[in-house]
Amino acid sequence: QKEVEQNSGPLSVPEGAIASLNCTYSDRGSQSFFWYRQYSGKSPELIMSIYSNGDKEDGRFTAQLNKASQYVSLLIRDSQPSDSATYLCALWMDSSYKLIFGSGTRLLVRP
Amino acid sequence: EPEVTQTPSHQVTQMGQEVILRCVPISNHLYFYWYRQILGQKVEFLVSFYNNEISEKSEIFDDQFSVERPDGSNFTLKIRSTKLEDSAMYFCASSSRGQTYGYTFGSGTRLTVV
């Protein structure tokens, strides 16, 4: 079973819409979760972190965590063409002290 | 804003040659990492480094790989005898507190083995 699973996409949304990106994980003990954005040919860029169940908002981004369901999501409100990128879900592995990434979901925002 | 610096941005090498990828982490960070990303694939953990020693390494990080922090600022990844399948983007990352704040990644080195 993969440690972090994401739908590869692409997820296509019109400009101004809400983009919803989802991630499931297998390690029940994981406590820290991160969303990174990666533009083609560039390095991952940290967008948000979330540690507690519920929602965490930062500008147009909202991260949601449900530990019982082992589910993390990222909502992007008022999507812009500049949001078009691959979004990587990552979790911290306490057992081995490292960050593990999902394969990413490609988001396309249509003008 | 502090950043992680990687050099070179692109390296082309012949199969069997040794390469050294260089990184300058953020100055007050204590945890250092190397990841790689083969084109079109996921970002994969290679190795973590703390307190001048390897904390964790993946099964990818075999005897051909080594890391060093030769002075107070640089963090290097050496591949002793490169293979075609080592062609990838290599990312260095650093962190101040391990898991709590996530990583800051460098801009990466694209390694092409021919």
mmCIF file of C-alpha atoms in Angstrom:
data_model
loop_
_atom_site.group_PDB
_atom_site.id
_atom_site.type_symbol
_atom_site.label_atom_id
_atom_site.label_comp_id
_atom_site.label_asym_id
_atom_site.label_seq_id
_atom_site.Cartn_x
_atom_site.Cartn_y
_atom_site.Cartn_z
ATOM 1 C CA GLN A 1 0.000 0.000 0.000
ATOM 2 C CA LYS A 2 1.360 3.399 -0.982
ATOM 3 C CA GLU A 3 2.084 5.705 1.941
ATOM 4 C CA VAL A 4 0.602 8.800 0.302
ATOM 5 C CA GLU A 5 -1.892 8.572 -2.543
ATOM 6 C CA GLN A 6 -3.065 11.309 -4.852
ATOM 7 C CA ASN A 7 -5.040 11.315 -8.055
ATOM 8 C CA SER A 8 -2.590 12.284 -10.782
ATOM 9 C CA GLY A 9 -5.170 14.356 -12.665
ATOM 10 C CA PRO A 10 -5.131 16.609 -14.493
ATOM 11 C CA LEU A 11 -7.852 18.426 -12.602
ATOM 12 C CA SER A 12 -9.194 21.144 -14.882
ATOM 13 C CA VAL A 13 -11.189 24.055 -13.436
ATOM 14 C CA PRO A 14 -12.252 27.411 -14.905
ATOM 15 C CA GLU A 15 -10.700 30.599 -13.627
ATOM 16 C CA GLY A 16 -12.467 31.811 -10.476
ATOM 17 C CA ALA A 17 -13.695 28.355 -9.456
ATOM 18 C CA ILE A 18 -12.758 26.343 -6.375
ATOM 19 C CA ALA A 19 -10.177 23.628 -6.976
ATOM 20 C CA SER A 20 -10.317 20.675 -4.598
ATOM 21 C CA LEU A 21 -7.258 18.447 -4.273
ATOM 22 C CA ASN A 22 -7.313 15.275 -2.238
ATOM 23 C CA CYS A 23 -4.808 12.987 -0.580
ATOM 24 C CA THR A 24 -5.065 9.807 1.484
ATOM 25 C CA TYR A 25 -2.357 8.253 3.612
ATOM 26 C CA SER A 26 -1.723 4.908 5.229
ATOM 27 C CA ASP A 27 0.270 5.696 8.386
ATOM 28 C CA ARG A 28 -2.254 6.243 11.179
ATOM 29 C CA GLY A 29 0.472 7.643 13.410
ATOM 30 C CA SER A 30 1.284 10.571 11.122
ATOM 31 C CA GLN A 31 0.753 13.922 12.792
ATOM 32 C CA SER A 32 2.085 16.526 10.359
ATOM 33 C CA PHE A 33 0.915 17.136 6.822
ATOM 34 C CA PHE A 34 2.032 19.537 4.149
ATOM 35 C CA TRP A 35 0.957 20.775 0.750
ATOM 36 C CA TYR A 36 3.614 21.799 -1.748
ATOM 37 C CA ARG A 37 3.198 23.368 -5.157
ATOM 38 C CA GLN A 38 5.590 22.438 -7.959
ATOM 39 C CA TYR A 39 5.773 24.218 -11.271
ATOM 40 C CA SER A 40 7.209 22.252 -14.170
ATOM 41 C CA GLY A 41 10.988 21.996 -13.884
ATOM 42 C CA LYS A 42 11.059 23.786 -10.538
ATOM 43 C CA SER A 43 11.472 22.713 -6.944
ATOM 44 C CA PRO A 44 8.573 22.112 -4.533
ATOM 45 C CA GLU A 45 7.351 25.201 -2.713
ATOM 46 C CA LEU A 46 5.617 24.894 0.671
ATOM 47 C CA ILE A 47 2.067 26.244 0.633
ATOM 48 C CA MET A 48 0.546 25.023 3.877
ATOM 49 C CA SER A 49 1.001 22.753 6.831
ATOM 50 C CA ILE A 50 -1.719 21.221 8.989
ATOM 51 C CA TYR A 51 -1.437 19.208 12.182
ATOM 52 C CA SER A 52 -4.913 19.144 13.739
ATOM 53 C CA ASN A 53 -8.230 17.811 12.545
ATOM 54 C CA GLY A 54 -10.364 20.422 10.850
ATOM 55 C CA ASP A 55 -9.685 23.318 8.539
ATOM 56 C CA LYS A 56 -6.806 25.742 8.300
ATOM 57 C CA GLU A 57 -7.109 28.787 6.084
ATOM 58 C CA ASP A 58 -4.383 30.943 4.565
ATOM 59 C CA GLY A 59 -5.557 33.449 1.992
ATOM 60 C CA ARG A 60 -7.148 31.595 -0.916
ATOM 61 C CA PHE A 61 -5.946 28.233 0.406
ATOM 62 C CA THR A 62 -7.709 25.992 2.913
ATOM 63 C CA ALA A 63 -6.212 22.731 4.121
ATOM 64 C CA GLN A 64 -8.500 20.129 5.650
ATOM 65 C CA LEU A 65 -7.438 17.177 7.762
ATOM 66 C CA ASN A 66 -9.459 14.169 8.887
ATOM 67 C CA LYS A 67 -7.229 11.768 10.785
ATOM 68 C CA ALA A 68 -9.992 9.214 11.365
ATOM 69 C CA SER A 69 -10.453 8.873 7.609
ATOM 70 C CA GLN A 70 -6.715 9.400 6.907
ATOM 71 C CA TYR A 71 -7.571 12.132 4.472
ATOM 72 C CA VAL A 72 -6.049 15.528 3.705
ATOM 73 C CA SER A 73 -7.357 18.016 1.185
ATOM 74 C CA LEU A 74 -6.466 21.407 -0.215
ATOM 75 C CA LEU A 75 -9.050 23.865 -1.482
ATOM 76 C CA ILE A 76 -8.004 26.750 -3.689
ATOM 77 C CA ARG A 77 -10.636 29.485 -3.938
ATOM 78 C CA ASP A 78 -10.852 31.901 -6.850
ATOM 79 C CA SER A 79 -8.448 29.779 -8.893
ATOM 80 C CA GLN A 80 -6.108 31.689 -11.183
ATOM 81 C CA PRO A 81 -4.215 30.476 -14.262
ATOM 82 C CA SER A 82 -1.025 31.039 -12.234
ATOM 83 C CA ASP A 83 -2.222 28.289 -9.866
ATOM 84 C CA SER A 84 -1.720 25.773 -12.663
ATOM 85 C CA ALA A 85 0.936 23.442 -11.268
ATOM 86 C CA THR A 86 1.365 20.043 -9.639
ATOM 87 C CA TYR A 87 0.286 19.925 -6.001
ATOM 88 C CA LEU A 88 2.169 17.540 -3.769
ATOM 89 C CA CYS A 89 0.778 16.151 -0.552
ATOM 90 C CA ALA A 90 3.431 15.216 1.991
ATOM 91 C CA LEU A 91 3.438 13.730 5.445
ATOM 92 C CA TRP A 92 6.030 13.538 8.126
ATOM 93 C CA MET A 93 7.050 10.013 9.053
ATOM 94 C CA ASP A 94 7.749 10.043 12.789
ATOM 95 C CA SER A 95 9.080 6.505 12.586
ATOM 96 C CA SER A 96 11.856 7.416 10.174
ATOM 97 C CA TYR A 97 12.095 11.177 10.572
ATOM 98 C CA LYS A 98 11.524 12.227 7.004
ATOM 99 C CA LEU A 99 8.970 13.788 4.706
ATOM 100 C CA ILE A 100 7.232 11.450 2.255
ATOM 101 C CA PHE A 101 5.567 12.813 -0.863
ATOM 102 C CA GLY A 102 2.635 11.678 -2.923
ATOM 103 C CA SER A 103 2.990 11.580 -6.672
ATOM 104 C CA GLY A 104 1.096 14.856 -7.031
ATOM 105 C CA THR A 105 -2.064 16.109 -8.709
ATOM 106 C CA ARG A 106 -1.713 18.288 -11.769
ATOM 107 C CA LEU A 107 -4.074 21.285 -11.692
ATOM 108 C CA LEU A 108 -5.006 23.230 -14.826
ATOM 109 C CA VAL A 109 -6.890 26.502 -14.407
ATOM 110 C CA ARG A 110 -8.536 27.536 -17.680
ATOM 111 C CA PRO A 111 -8.724 31.305 -18.385
ATOM 112 C CA GLU B 1 13.969 35.594 2.407
ATOM 113 C CA PRO B 2 16.629 32.966 3.197
ATOM 114 C CA GLU B 3 17.035 30.319 0.573
ATOM 115 C CA VAL B 4 18.769 27.039 -0.090
ATOM 116 C CA THR B 5 21.302 27.354 -2.898
ATOM 117 C CA GLN B 6 22.245 24.466 -5.186
ATOM 118 C CA THR B 7 25.008 24.265 -7.759
ATOM 119 C CA PRO B 8 25.318 23.495 -10.576
ATOM 120 C CA SER B 9 21.809 23.944 -11.956
ATOM 121 C CA HIS B 10 22.510 21.415 -14.687
ATOM 122 C CA GLN B 11 25.247 18.812 -14.978
ATOM 123 C CA VAL B 12 25.882 16.427 -17.821
ATOM 124 C CA THR B 13 28.211 13.533 -17.111
ATOM 125 C CA GLN B 14 29.293 10.331 -18.758
ATOM 126 C CA MET B 15 28.210 7.007 -17.328
ATOM 127 C CA GLY B 16 30.697 5.760 -14.764
ATOM 128 C CA GLN B 17 31.961 9.215 -13.829
ATOM 129 C CA GLU B 18 31.786 10.682 -10.348
ATOM 130 C CA VAL B 19 29.659 13.754 -9.700
ATOM 131 C CA ILE B 20 29.360 16.031 -6.716
ATOM 132 C CA LEU B 21 26.228 18.061 -6.227
ATOM 133 C CA ARG B 22 26.523 21.022 -3.913
ATOM 134 C CA CYS B 23 24.106 22.708 -1.580
ATOM 135 C CA VAL B 24 24.275 25.624 0.816
ATOM 136 C CA PRO B 25 21.426 25.206 3.327
ATOM 137 C CA ILE B 26 19.846 28.072 5.241
ATOM 138 C CA SER B 27 22.375 29.135 7.829
ATOM 139 C CA ASN B 28 20.496 28.403 11.065
ATOM 140 C CA HIS B 29 18.963 25.150 9.875
ATOM 141 C CA LEU B 30 20.051 21.917 11.491
ATOM 142 C CA TYR B 31 18.468 19.207 9.364
ATOM 143 C CA PHE B 32 19.537 18.554 5.808
ATOM 144 C CA TYR B 33 18.091 16.318 3.127
ATOM 145 C CA TRP B 34 18.583 15.122 -0.411
ATOM 146 C CA TYR B 35 15.669 14.104 -2.609
ATOM 147 C CA ARG B 36 15.523 13.176 -6.238
ATOM 148 C CA GLN B 37 12.805 13.331 -8.860
ATOM 149 C CA ILE B 38 13.055 11.310 -12.042
ATOM 150 C CA LEU B 39 11.240 13.072 -14.886
ATOM 151 C CA GLY B 40 7.492 12.594 -14.534
ATOM 152 C CA GLN B 41 7.787 10.733 -11.245
ATOM 153 C CA LYS B 42 7.398 11.537 -7.578
ATOM 154 C CA VAL B 43 9.822 13.307 -5.291
ATOM 155 C CA GLU B 44 11.757 10.519 -3.559
ATOM 156 C CA PHE B 45 13.650 10.685 -0.295
ATOM 157 C CA LEU B 46 17.346 9.804 -0.488
ATOM 158 C CA VAL B 47 18.969 10.748 2.804
ATOM 159 C CA SER B 48 18.669 12.921 5.884
ATOM 160 C CA PHE B 49 21.579 14.400 7.821
ATOM 161 C CA TYR B 50 21.689 15.826 11.313
ATOM 162 C CA ASN B 51 24.464 16.558 13.760
ATOM 163 C CA ASN B 52 27.115 15.647 11.179
ATOM 164 C CA GLU B 53 25.834 12.180 10.494
ATOM 165 C CA ILE B 54 23.257 10.374 8.392
ATOM 166 C CA SER B 55 19.943 10.040 10.244
ATOM 167 C CA GLU B 56 18.082 7.988 7.694
ATOM 168 C CA LYS B 57 18.670 6.742 4.160
ATOM 169 C CA SER B 58 16.458 5.106 1.607
ATOM 170 C CA GLU B 59 17.136 1.907 -0.292
ATOM 171 C CA ILE B 60 18.006 4.107 -3.283
ATOM 172 C CA PHE B 61 20.946 5.517 -1.313
ATOM 173 C CA ASP B 62 23.329 2.620 -1.874
ATOM 174 C CA ASP B 63 27.112 2.467 -1.662
ATOM 175 C CA GLN B 64 27.434 4.632 -4.769
ATOM 176 C CA PHE B 65 26.052 7.611 -2.840
ATOM 177 C CA SER B 66 27.616 9.583 -0.028
ATOM 178 C CA VAL B 67 26.958 12.875 1.704
ATOM 179 C CA GLU B 68 29.253 15.283 3.451
ATOM 180 C CA ARG B 69 29.173 18.559 5.262
ATOM 181 C CA PRO B 70 32.817 19.499 4.701
ATOM 182 C CA ASP B 71 32.572 22.888 6.372
ATOM 183 C CA GLY B 72 29.974 24.901 8.246
ATOM 184 C CA SER B 73 28.003 25.857 5.169
ATOM 185 C CA ASN B 74 28.156 23.299 2.335
ATOM 186 C CA PHE B 75 26.285 20.013 2.102
ATOM 187 C CA THR B 76 27.280 17.739 -0.760
ATOM 188 C CA LEU B 77 25.928 14.632 -2.450
ATOM 189 C CA LYS B 78 28.470 12.472 -4.269
ATOM 190 C CA ILE B 79 27.599 9.762 -6.749
ATOM 191 C CA ARG B 80 30.698 7.665 -7.276
ATOM 192 C CA SER B 81 29.985 5.907 -10.537
ATOM 193 C CA THR B 82 26.950 7.312 -12.273
ATOM 194 C CA LYS B 83 24.448 5.166 -14.117
ATOM 195 C CA LEU B 84 21.933 6.171 -16.767
ATOM 196 C CA GLU B 85 19.133 5.708 -14.237
ATOM 197 C CA ASP B 86 20.698 8.341 -11.969
ATOM 198 C CA SER B 87 19.469 10.983 -14.419
ATOM 199 C CA ALA B 88 17.025 13.080 -12.403
ATOM 200 C CA MET B 89 16.485 16.376 -10.613
ATOM 201 C CA TYR B 90 18.241 16.348 -7.274
ATOM 202 C CA PHE B 91 16.844 18.609 -4.598
ATOM 203 C CA CYS B 92 18.553 19.645 -1.406
ATOM 204 C CA ALA B 93 16.354 20.747 1.487
ATOM 205 C CA SER B 94 16.897 22.058 4.965
ATOM 206 C CA SER B 95 14.762 22.521 8.020
ATOM 207 C CA SER B 96 15.139 24.142 11.394
ATOM 208 C CA ARG B 97 13.028 21.819 13.469
ATOM 209 C CA GLY B 98 12.567 18.556 11.575
ATOM 210 C CA GLN B 99 8.915 17.953 10.920
ATOM 211 C CA THR B 100 7.303 20.988 12.396
ATOM 212 C CA TYR B 101 7.858 23.590 9.721
ATOM 213 C CA GLY B 102 8.273 21.601 6.557
ATOM 214 C CA TYR B 103 11.291 21.924 4.354
ATOM 215 C CA THR B 104 12.770 24.678 2.278
ATOM 216 C CA PHE B 105 13.958 23.214 -1.012
ATOM 217 C CA GLY B 106 16.752 24.443 -3.194
ATOM 218 C CA SER B 107 16.128 25.065 -6.882
ATOM 219 C CA GLY B 108 17.615 21.698 -7.807
ATOM 220 C CA THR B 109 20.362 20.241 -9.965
ATOM 221 C CA ARG B 110 19.332 18.510 -13.158
ATOM 222 C CA LEU B 111 21.727 15.589 -13.621
ATOM 223 C CA THR B 112 21.912 14.019 -17.041
ATOM 224 C CA VAL B 113 23.967 10.854 -17.400
ATOM 225 C CA VAL B 114 24.871 9.978 -20.997
#
